[in-house]
Amino acid sequence: MNEAVVCGSAPASAPVVREPLHAPVAHLVRGDVIEGIHYGSVVVLTADGSVALQIGDIEAAFYPRSALKPVQAVAMLRAGLPLDGELLSLAAASHSGEERHLAGTRRILELAGVTEDHLRNVPDLPFDPVVRDAWVREGRLPSRPAQNCSGKHAAMLYTAKLNGWSLDDYPDPGHPLQQAITETVEDLTGQRISQVTVDGCGAPLFSVSLHGLARAAARITTAAPGTPEARVADAMREHAEMASGSGRDVAALMRAVPGLLTKDGFEGVQLAALPDGRATAVKIADGADRARIPVAAAALARAGVDPAALAEFAGEPVLGGAKAVGSIRPVRALDLLIP
């Protein structure tokens, strides 16, 4: 087993900050001609943590964006956060802004004994386009609970409150909460963090490698029952719509593949891991969302998931005159889903 995966071992050195050496991972094919190429990087890990497949640059520093939320949720449980079930799933979510997500966020705030005014994420409209359009028609304004990271921020407030830490500055990288999260990121990824910046929601964002992100996902899904890692995995799998939303591909993928934990992130990031430790992580270089799920599904097939269970995730058709004339196709190294 890879030494960096062993619990309690010292983290390896931080990944190098460089221009990633991405490679082609998917083709946009229209009428049997390759019209566009999506570059990126992919890693597939076996159950023992070894690399079964790598495309592109899996060791360069990059930002996992919201794909890191399960790791952040583990850190908060380690720091005493008492959530489980749907509220824990929401704490690790990039939610759609449905009413159940807003109600869950407010419930976490209520348990913490704080209010929406304590949230430091940016106000926004709901992420789901249908829900967002309804808000606009009703004249509702952007709010902090509606923003897709509000569950995480509410959980951060709850964790800080339980530990007697200051609340106003909980997103500050030097805050005790963020230091605790830093330690967990380095523990689960098995490597030091290269750089810290600010994510879109205002919380700290940690730079690791794609390989490290896959290791973290495997650590979470293979943890012993009752541990913080297992609690996060169980909550997200059992309450997949709270971790994403109705109609979202993240929830559908977890429903389609028994035991799968998966999480998306902006700029074309996806992690996925199975209970036996097989794991994948994907980064689409240009951040294009249309390539994220087809490439992730193909990587899961290469990890041993039945391609038939993944058929619906092979990508949306490319249309011409309202008819399907092509598709997004993973490159030949990821071709198990190609008919």
PDB file of C-alpha atoms in Angstrom, residues 102-310:
ATOM      1  CA  LEU A 102     -32.334  26.136   3.036  1.00  0.00           C
ATOM      2  CA  ALA A 103     -34.334  24.530   5.851  1.00  0.00           C
ATOM      3  CA  GLY A 104     -31.399  22.245   6.668  1.00  0.00           C
ATOM      4  CA  THR A 105     -28.968  25.155   6.781  1.00  0.00           C
ATOM      5  CA  ARG A 106     -31.265  27.048   9.118  1.00  0.00           C
ATOM      6  CA  ARG A 107     -31.591  23.938  11.305  1.00  0.00           C
ATOM      7  CA  ILE A 108     -27.796  23.711  11.664  1.00  0.00           C
ATOM      8  CA  LEU A 109     -27.668  27.395  12.586  1.00  0.00           C
ATOM      9  CA  GLU A 110     -30.425  26.837  15.130  1.00  0.00           C
ATOM     10  CA  LEU A 111     -28.542  23.924  16.689  1.00  0.00           C
ATOM     11  CA  ALA A 112     -25.477  26.143  16.902  1.00  0.00           C
ATOM     12  CA  GLY A 113     -27.416  28.950  18.543  1.00  0.00           C
ATOM     13  CA  VAL A 114     -26.468  31.454  15.830  1.00  0.00           C
ATOM     14  CA  THR A 115     -28.314  33.224  13.032  1.00  0.00           C
ATOM     15  CA  GLU A 116     -27.961  33.817   9.306  1.00  0.00           C
ATOM     16  CA  ASP A 117     -26.192  37.060  10.139  1.00  0.00           C
ATOM     17  CA  HIS A 118     -23.231  35.021  11.390  1.00  0.00           C
ATOM     18  CA  LEU A 119     -22.707  33.357   8.001  1.00  0.00           C
ATOM     19  CA  ARG A 120     -19.729  34.666   6.033  1.00  0.00           C
ATOM     20  CA  ASN A 121     -20.381  32.987   2.691  1.00  0.00           C
ATOM     21  CA  VAL A 122     -21.361  35.266  -0.165  1.00  0.00           C
ATOM     22  CA  PRO A 123     -25.085  35.890  -0.827  1.00  0.00           C
ATOM     23  CA  ASP A 124     -26.264  34.227  -4.013  1.00  0.00           C
ATOM     24  CA  LEU A 125     -29.272  32.874  -5.858  1.00  0.00           C
ATOM     25  CA  PRO A 126     -29.882  29.104  -5.836  1.00  0.00           C
ATOM     26  CA  PHE A 127     -27.512  27.009  -7.944  1.00  0.00           C
ATOM     27  CA  ASP A 128     -30.237  24.963  -9.650  1.00  0.00           C
ATOM     28  CA  PRO A 129     -31.423  26.885 -12.737  1.00  0.00           C
ATOM     29  CA  VAL A 130     -35.091  25.934 -12.285  1.00  0.00           C
ATOM     30  CA  VAL A 131     -35.088  26.950  -8.625  1.00  0.00           C
ATOM     31  CA  ARG A 132     -33.130  30.105  -9.468  1.00  0.00           C
ATOM     32  CA  ASP A 133     -35.594  31.127 -12.180  1.00  0.00           C
ATOM     33  CA  ALA A 134     -38.465  30.661  -9.737  1.00  0.00           C
ATOM     34  CA  TRP A 135     -36.703  32.937  -7.245  1.00  0.00           C
ATOM     35  CA  VAL A 136     -36.271  35.619  -9.888  1.00  0.00           C
ATOM     36  CA  ARG A 137     -39.935  35.422 -10.908  1.00  0.00           C
ATOM     37  CA  GLU A 138     -40.955  35.752  -7.260  1.00  0.00           C
ATOM     38  CA  GLY A 139     -38.679  38.747  -6.755  1.00  0.00           C
ATOM     39  CA  ARG A 140     -36.546  36.993  -4.139  1.00  0.00           C
ATOM     40  CA  LEU A 141     -33.062  38.399  -3.620  1.00  0.00           C
ATOM     41  CA  PRO A 142     -29.722  36.610  -3.235  1.00  0.00           C
ATOM     42  CA  SER A 143     -29.153  35.296   0.279  1.00  0.00           C
ATOM     43  CA  ARG A 144     -26.453  33.503   2.214  1.00  0.00           C
ATOM     44  CA  PRO A 145     -28.565  30.365   2.922  1.00  0.00           C
ATOM     45  CA  ALA A 146     -29.388  30.048  -0.791  1.00  0.00           C
ATOM     46  CA  GLN A 147     -25.713  30.006  -1.780  1.00  0.00           C
ATOM     47  CA  ASN A 148     -24.581  26.445  -2.532  1.00  0.00           C
ATOM     48  CA  CYS A 149     -21.960  26.296   0.250  1.00  0.00           C
ATOM     49  CA  SER A 150     -24.234  27.474   3.070  1.00  0.00           C
ATOM     50  CA  GLY A 151     -24.445  24.027   4.681  1.00  0.00           C
ATOM     51  CA  LYS A 152     -20.666  23.910   5.011  1.00  0.00           C
ATOM     52  CA  HIS A 153     -20.538  27.426   6.424  1.00  0.00           C
ATOM     53  CA  ALA A 154     -23.303  26.704   8.928  1.00  0.00           C
ATOM     54  CA  ALA A 155     -21.420  23.589  10.041  1.00  0.00           C
ATOM     55  CA  MET A 156     -18.235  25.634  10.374  1.00  0.00           C
ATOM     56  CA  LEU A 157     -20.064  28.061  12.656  1.00  0.00           C
ATOM     57  CA  TYR A 158     -21.444  25.170  14.715  1.00  0.00           C
ATOM     58  CA  THR A 159     -17.966  23.640  15.067  1.00  0.00           C
ATOM     59  CA  ALA A 160     -16.457  26.963  16.100  1.00  0.00           C
ATOM     60  CA  LYS A 161     -19.223  27.605  18.615  1.00  0.00           C
ATOM     61  CA  LEU A 162     -18.795  24.173  20.230  1.00  0.00           C
ATOM     62  CA  ASN A 163     -15.078  24.729  20.650  1.00  0.00           C
ATOM     63  CA  GLY A 164     -15.376  28.253  22.012  1.00  0.00           C
ATOM     64  CA  TRP A 165     -13.611  29.698  19.000  1.00  0.00           C
ATOM     65  CA  SER A 166     -14.403  33.141  17.607  1.00  0.00           C
ATOM     66  CA  LEU A 167     -17.263  33.296  15.111  1.00  0.00           C
ATOM     67  CA  ASP A 168     -16.793  36.483  13.102  1.00  0.00           C
ATOM     68  CA  ASP A 169     -13.522  35.344  11.532  1.00  0.00           C
ATOM     69  CA  TYR A 170     -14.127  31.590  11.161  1.00  0.00           C
ATOM     70  CA  PRO A 171     -13.161  31.626   7.414  1.00  0.00           C
ATOM     71  CA  ASP A 172      -9.731  33.139   8.171  1.00  0.00           C
ATOM     72  CA  PRO A 173      -6.969  30.632   7.281  1.00  0.00           C
ATOM     73  CA  GLY A 174      -5.330  31.311  10.656  1.00  0.00           C
ATOM     74  CA  HIS A 175      -8.502  30.532  12.622  1.00  0.00           C
ATOM     75  CA  PRO A 176      -8.328  27.402  14.828  1.00  0.00           C
ATOM     76  CA  LEU A 177     -11.132  25.820  12.782  1.00  0.00           C
ATOM     77  CA  GLN A 178      -9.257  26.257   9.518  1.00  0.00           C
ATOM     78  CA  GLN A 179      -6.057  25.015  11.123  1.00  0.00           C
ATOM     79  CA  ALA A 180      -7.919  21.863  12.173  1.00  0.00           C
ATOM     80  CA  ILE A 181      -9.204  21.469   8.606  1.00  0.00           C
ATOM     81  CA  THR A 182      -5.676  21.959   7.283  1.00  0.00           C
ATOM     82  CA  GLU A 183      -4.420  19.095   9.445  1.00  0.00           C
ATOM     83  CA  THR A 184      -7.162  16.781   8.202  1.00  0.00           C
ATOM     84  CA  VAL A 185      -6.569  17.689   4.548  1.00  0.00           C
ATOM     85  CA  GLU A 186      -2.907  16.832   4.946  1.00  0.00           C
ATOM     86  CA  ASP A 187      -3.701  13.646   6.849  1.00  0.00           C
ATOM     87  CA  LEU A 188      -6.237  12.262   4.364  1.00  0.00           C
ATOM     88  CA  THR A 189      -4.430  13.318   1.179  1.00  0.00           C
ATOM     89  CA  GLY A 190      -1.107  12.128   2.589  1.00  0.00           C
ATOM     90  CA  GLN A 191       0.712  15.315   1.554  1.00  0.00           C
ATOM     91  CA  ARG A 192       1.396  18.841   2.652  1.00  0.00           C
ATOM     92  CA  ILE A 193      -0.724  21.639   1.229  1.00  0.00           C
ATOM     93  CA  SER A 194       1.033  23.671  -1.448  1.00  0.00           C
ATOM     94  CA  GLN A 195      -0.899  26.896  -1.212  1.00  0.00           C
ATOM     95  CA  VAL A 196      -3.984  28.351   0.434  1.00  0.00           C
ATOM     96  CA  THR A 197      -6.293  30.844  -1.248  1.00  0.00           C
ATOM     97  CA  VAL A 198      -9.992  31.752  -1.035  1.00  0.00           C
ATOM     98  CA  ASP A 199     -12.760  29.706  -2.641  1.00  0.00           C
ATOM     99  CA  GLY A 200     -15.765  31.308  -4.326  1.00  0.00           C
ATOM    100  CA  CYS A 201     -17.831  31.090  -1.141  1.00  0.00           C
ATOM    101  CA  GLY A 202     -15.194  32.860   0.956  1.00  0.00           C
ATOM    102  CA  ALA A 203     -13.791  29.834   2.816  1.00  0.00           C
ATOM    103  CA  PRO A 204     -10.130  28.802   2.522  1.00  0.00           C
ATOM    104  CA  LEU A 205      -9.217  26.647  -0.466  1.00  0.00           C
ATOM    105  CA  PHE A 206      -6.307  24.221  -0.238  1.00  0.00           C
ATOM    106  CA  SER A 207      -4.051  23.184  -3.092  1.00  0.00           C
ATOM    107  CA  VAL A 208      -3.184  19.475  -3.233  1.00  0.00           C
ATOM    108  CA  SER A 209      -2.585  17.011  -6.070  1.00  0.00           C
ATOM    109  CA  LEU A 210      -5.157  14.992  -7.988  1.00  0.00           C
ATOM    110  CA  HIS A 211      -3.436  11.856  -6.686  1.00  0.00           C
ATOM    111  CA  GLY A 212      -3.784  13.153  -3.124  1.00  0.00           C
ATOM    112  CA  LEU A 213      -7.473  13.916  -3.638  1.00  0.00           C
ATOM    113  CA  ALA A 214      -8.102  10.338  -4.787  1.00  0.00           C
ATOM    114  CA  ARG A 215      -6.203   9.013  -1.758  1.00  0.00           C
ATOM    115  CA  ALA A 216      -8.404  11.111   0.527  1.00  0.00           C
ATOM    116  CA  ALA A 217     -11.558   9.752  -1.077  1.00  0.00           C
ATOM    117  CA  ALA A 218     -10.315   6.192  -0.569  1.00  0.00           C
ATOM    118  CA  ARG A 219      -9.431   6.902   3.058  1.00  0.00           C
ATOM    119  CA  ILE A 220     -12.977   8.150   3.662  1.00  0.00           C
ATOM    120  CA  THR A 221     -14.763   5.183   2.076  1.00  0.00           C
ATOM    121  CA  THR A 222     -12.569   2.493   3.674  1.00  0.00           C
ATOM    122  CA  ALA A 223     -12.676   3.878   7.231  1.00  0.00           C
ATOM    123  CA  ALA A 224     -14.049   1.804  10.082  1.00  0.00           C
ATOM    124  CA  PRO A 225     -17.744   2.204  10.941  1.00  0.00           C
ATOM    125  CA  GLY A 226     -18.461   5.058  13.321  1.00  0.00           C
ATOM    126  CA  THR A 227     -15.336   7.030  12.488  1.00  0.00           C
ATOM    127  CA  PRO A 228     -15.707  10.606  11.211  1.00  0.00           C
ATOM    128  CA  GLU A 229     -14.722   9.425   7.742  1.00  0.00           C
ATOM    129  CA  ALA A 230     -17.334   6.668   7.668  1.00  0.00           C
ATOM    130  CA  ARG A 231     -20.005   8.970   9.055  1.00  0.00           C
ATOM    131  CA  VAL A 232     -19.425  11.437   6.215  1.00  0.00           C
ATOM    132  CA  ALA A 233     -19.485   8.696   3.579  1.00  0.00           C
ATOM    133  CA  ASP A 234     -22.652   7.156   5.023  1.00  0.00           C
ATOM    134  CA  ALA A 235     -24.441  10.504   5.257  1.00  0.00           C
ATOM    135  CA  MET A 236     -23.635  11.529   1.686  1.00  0.00           C
ATOM    136  CA  ARG A 237     -24.552   8.161   0.199  1.00  0.00           C
ATOM    137  CA  GLU A 238     -27.786   7.818   2.175  1.00  0.00           C
ATOM    138  CA  HIS A 239     -28.849  11.425   1.578  1.00  0.00           C
ATOM    139  CA  ALA A 240     -27.441  12.017  -1.893  1.00  0.00           C
ATOM    140  CA  GLU A 241     -29.954  14.738  -2.786  1.00  0.00           C
ATOM    141  CA  MET A 242     -28.927  16.737   0.286  1.00  0.00           C
ATOM    142  CA  ALA A 243     -25.317  16.527  -0.880  1.00  0.00           C
ATOM    143  CA  SER A 244     -26.339  17.948  -4.259  1.00  0.00           C
ATOM    144  CA  GLY A 245     -29.959  18.293  -5.345  1.00  0.00           C
ATOM    145  CA  SER A 246     -32.862  16.847  -7.296  1.00  0.00           C
ATOM    146  CA  GLY A 247     -31.802  15.872 -10.787  1.00  0.00           C
ATOM    147  CA  ARG A 248     -28.097  16.441 -10.146  1.00  0.00           C
ATOM    148  CA  ASP A 249     -25.613  13.994 -11.649  1.00  0.00           C
ATOM    149  CA  VAL A 250     -23.808  13.579  -8.320  1.00  0.00           C
ATOM    150  CA  ALA A 251     -26.899  12.129  -6.652  1.00  0.00           C
ATOM    151  CA  ALA A 252     -27.789  10.025  -9.698  1.00  0.00           C
ATOM    152  CA  LEU A 253     -24.302   8.518  -9.833  1.00  0.00           C
ATOM    153  CA  MET A 254     -24.419   7.505  -6.170  1.00  0.00           C
ATOM    154  CA  ARG A 255     -27.841   5.932  -6.741  1.00  0.00           C
ATOM    155  CA  ALA A 256     -26.606   4.023  -9.782  1.00  0.00           C
ATOM    156  CA  VAL A 257     -23.473   2.530  -8.211  1.00  0.00           C
ATOM    157  CA  PRO A 258     -24.042   0.880  -4.802  1.00  0.00           C
ATOM    158  CA  GLY A 259     -21.622   2.099  -2.147  1.00  0.00           C
ATOM    159  CA  LEU A 260     -20.152   4.839  -4.313  1.00  0.00           C
ATOM    160  CA  LEU A 261     -19.186   8.170  -2.765  1.00  0.00           C
ATOM    161  CA  THR A 262     -18.740  10.972  -5.266  1.00  0.00           C
ATOM    162  CA  LYS A 263     -18.460  14.757  -5.155  1.00  0.00           C
ATOM    163  CA  ASP A 264     -18.120  17.391  -7.824  1.00  0.00           C
ATOM    164  CA  GLY A 265     -16.293  20.715  -7.774  1.00  0.00           C
ATOM    165  CA  PHE A 266     -16.303  23.784  -9.947  1.00  0.00           C
ATOM    166  CA  GLU A 267     -13.769  23.976 -12.780  1.00  0.00           C
ATOM    167  CA  GLY A 268     -14.307  20.390 -13.883  1.00  0.00           C
ATOM    168  CA  VAL A 269     -13.369  18.401 -10.777  1.00  0.00           C
ATOM    169  CA  GLN A 270     -14.850  15.069  -9.682  1.00  0.00           C
ATOM    170  CA  LEU A 271     -13.787  12.525  -7.081  1.00  0.00           C
ATOM    171  CA  ALA A 272     -15.307   9.098  -6.552  1.00  0.00           C
ATOM    172  CA  ALA A 273     -14.483   6.124  -4.341  1.00  0.00           C
ATOM    173  CA  LEU A 274     -15.886   2.693  -3.584  1.00  0.00           C
ATOM    174  CA  PRO A 275     -16.032   0.927  -0.197  1.00  0.00           C
ATOM    175  CA  ASP A 276     -13.060  -1.310  -1.045  1.00  0.00           C
ATOM    176  CA  GLY A 277     -10.775   1.682  -1.692  1.00  0.00           C
ATOM    177  CA  ARG A 278     -10.883   1.875  -5.473  1.00  0.00           C
ATOM    178  CA  ALA A 279     -10.958   5.566  -6.277  1.00  0.00           C
ATOM    179  CA  THR A 280     -10.785   8.043  -9.122  1.00  0.00           C
ATOM    180  CA  ALA A 281     -10.235  11.766  -9.427  1.00  0.00           C
ATOM    181  CA  VAL A 282     -10.738  13.923 -12.512  1.00  0.00           C
ATOM    182  CA  LYS A 283      -9.765  17.470 -13.449  1.00  0.00           C
ATOM    183  CA  ILE A 284     -10.927  18.962 -16.751  1.00  0.00           C
ATOM    184  CA  ALA A 285      -8.335  21.580 -17.650  1.00  0.00           C
ATOM    185  CA  ASP A 286     -10.682  24.169 -19.133  1.00  0.00           C
ATOM    186  CA  GLY A 287     -13.268  23.668 -16.375  1.00  0.00           C
ATOM    187  CA  ALA A 288     -15.915  22.530 -18.857  1.00  0.00           C
ATOM    188  CA  ASP A 289     -18.716  20.801 -17.005  1.00  0.00           C
ATOM    189  CA  ARG A 290     -19.886  18.879 -20.083  1.00  0.00           C
ATOM    190  CA  ALA A 291     -16.768  16.690 -19.978  1.00  0.00           C
ATOM    191  CA  ARG A 292     -16.667  16.127 -16.209  1.00  0.00           C
ATOM    192  CA  ILE A 293     -19.218  13.336 -15.813  1.00  0.00           C
ATOM    193  CA  PRO A 294     -18.428  11.387 -19.030  1.00  0.00           C
ATOM    194  CA  VAL A 295     -14.748  11.286 -18.075  1.00  0.00           C
ATOM    195  CA  ALA A 296     -15.517  10.428 -14.434  1.00  0.00           C
ATOM    196  CA  ALA A 297     -17.872   7.628 -15.508  1.00  0.00           C
ATOM    197  CA  ALA A 298     -15.264   6.250 -17.878  1.00  0.00           C
ATOM    198  CA  ALA A 299     -12.664   6.357 -15.091  1.00  0.00           C
ATOM    199  CA  LEU A 300     -15.043   4.423 -12.820  1.00  0.00           C
ATOM    200  CA  ALA A 301     -15.458   1.809 -15.537  1.00  0.00           C
ATOM    201  CA  ARG A 302     -11.681   1.509 -15.686  1.00  0.00           C
ATOM    202  CA  ALA A 303     -11.754   1.052 -11.899  1.00  0.00           C
ATOM    203  CA  GLY A 304     -13.986  -1.974 -12.366  1.00  0.00           C
ATOM    204  CA  VAL A 305     -17.519  -0.612 -12.087  1.00  0.00           C
ATOM    205  CA  ASP A 306     -19.946  -2.357 -14.436  1.00  0.00           C
ATOM    206  CA  PRO A 307     -20.163  -0.160 -17.559  1.00  0.00           C
ATOM    207  CA  ALA A 308     -23.874  -0.964 -17.817  1.00  0.00           C
ATOM    208  CA  ALA A 309     -24.472   0.860 -14.529  1.00  0.00           C
ATOM    209  CA  LEU A 310     -22.712   3.902 -15.964  1.00  0.00           C
TER     210      LEU A 310
END
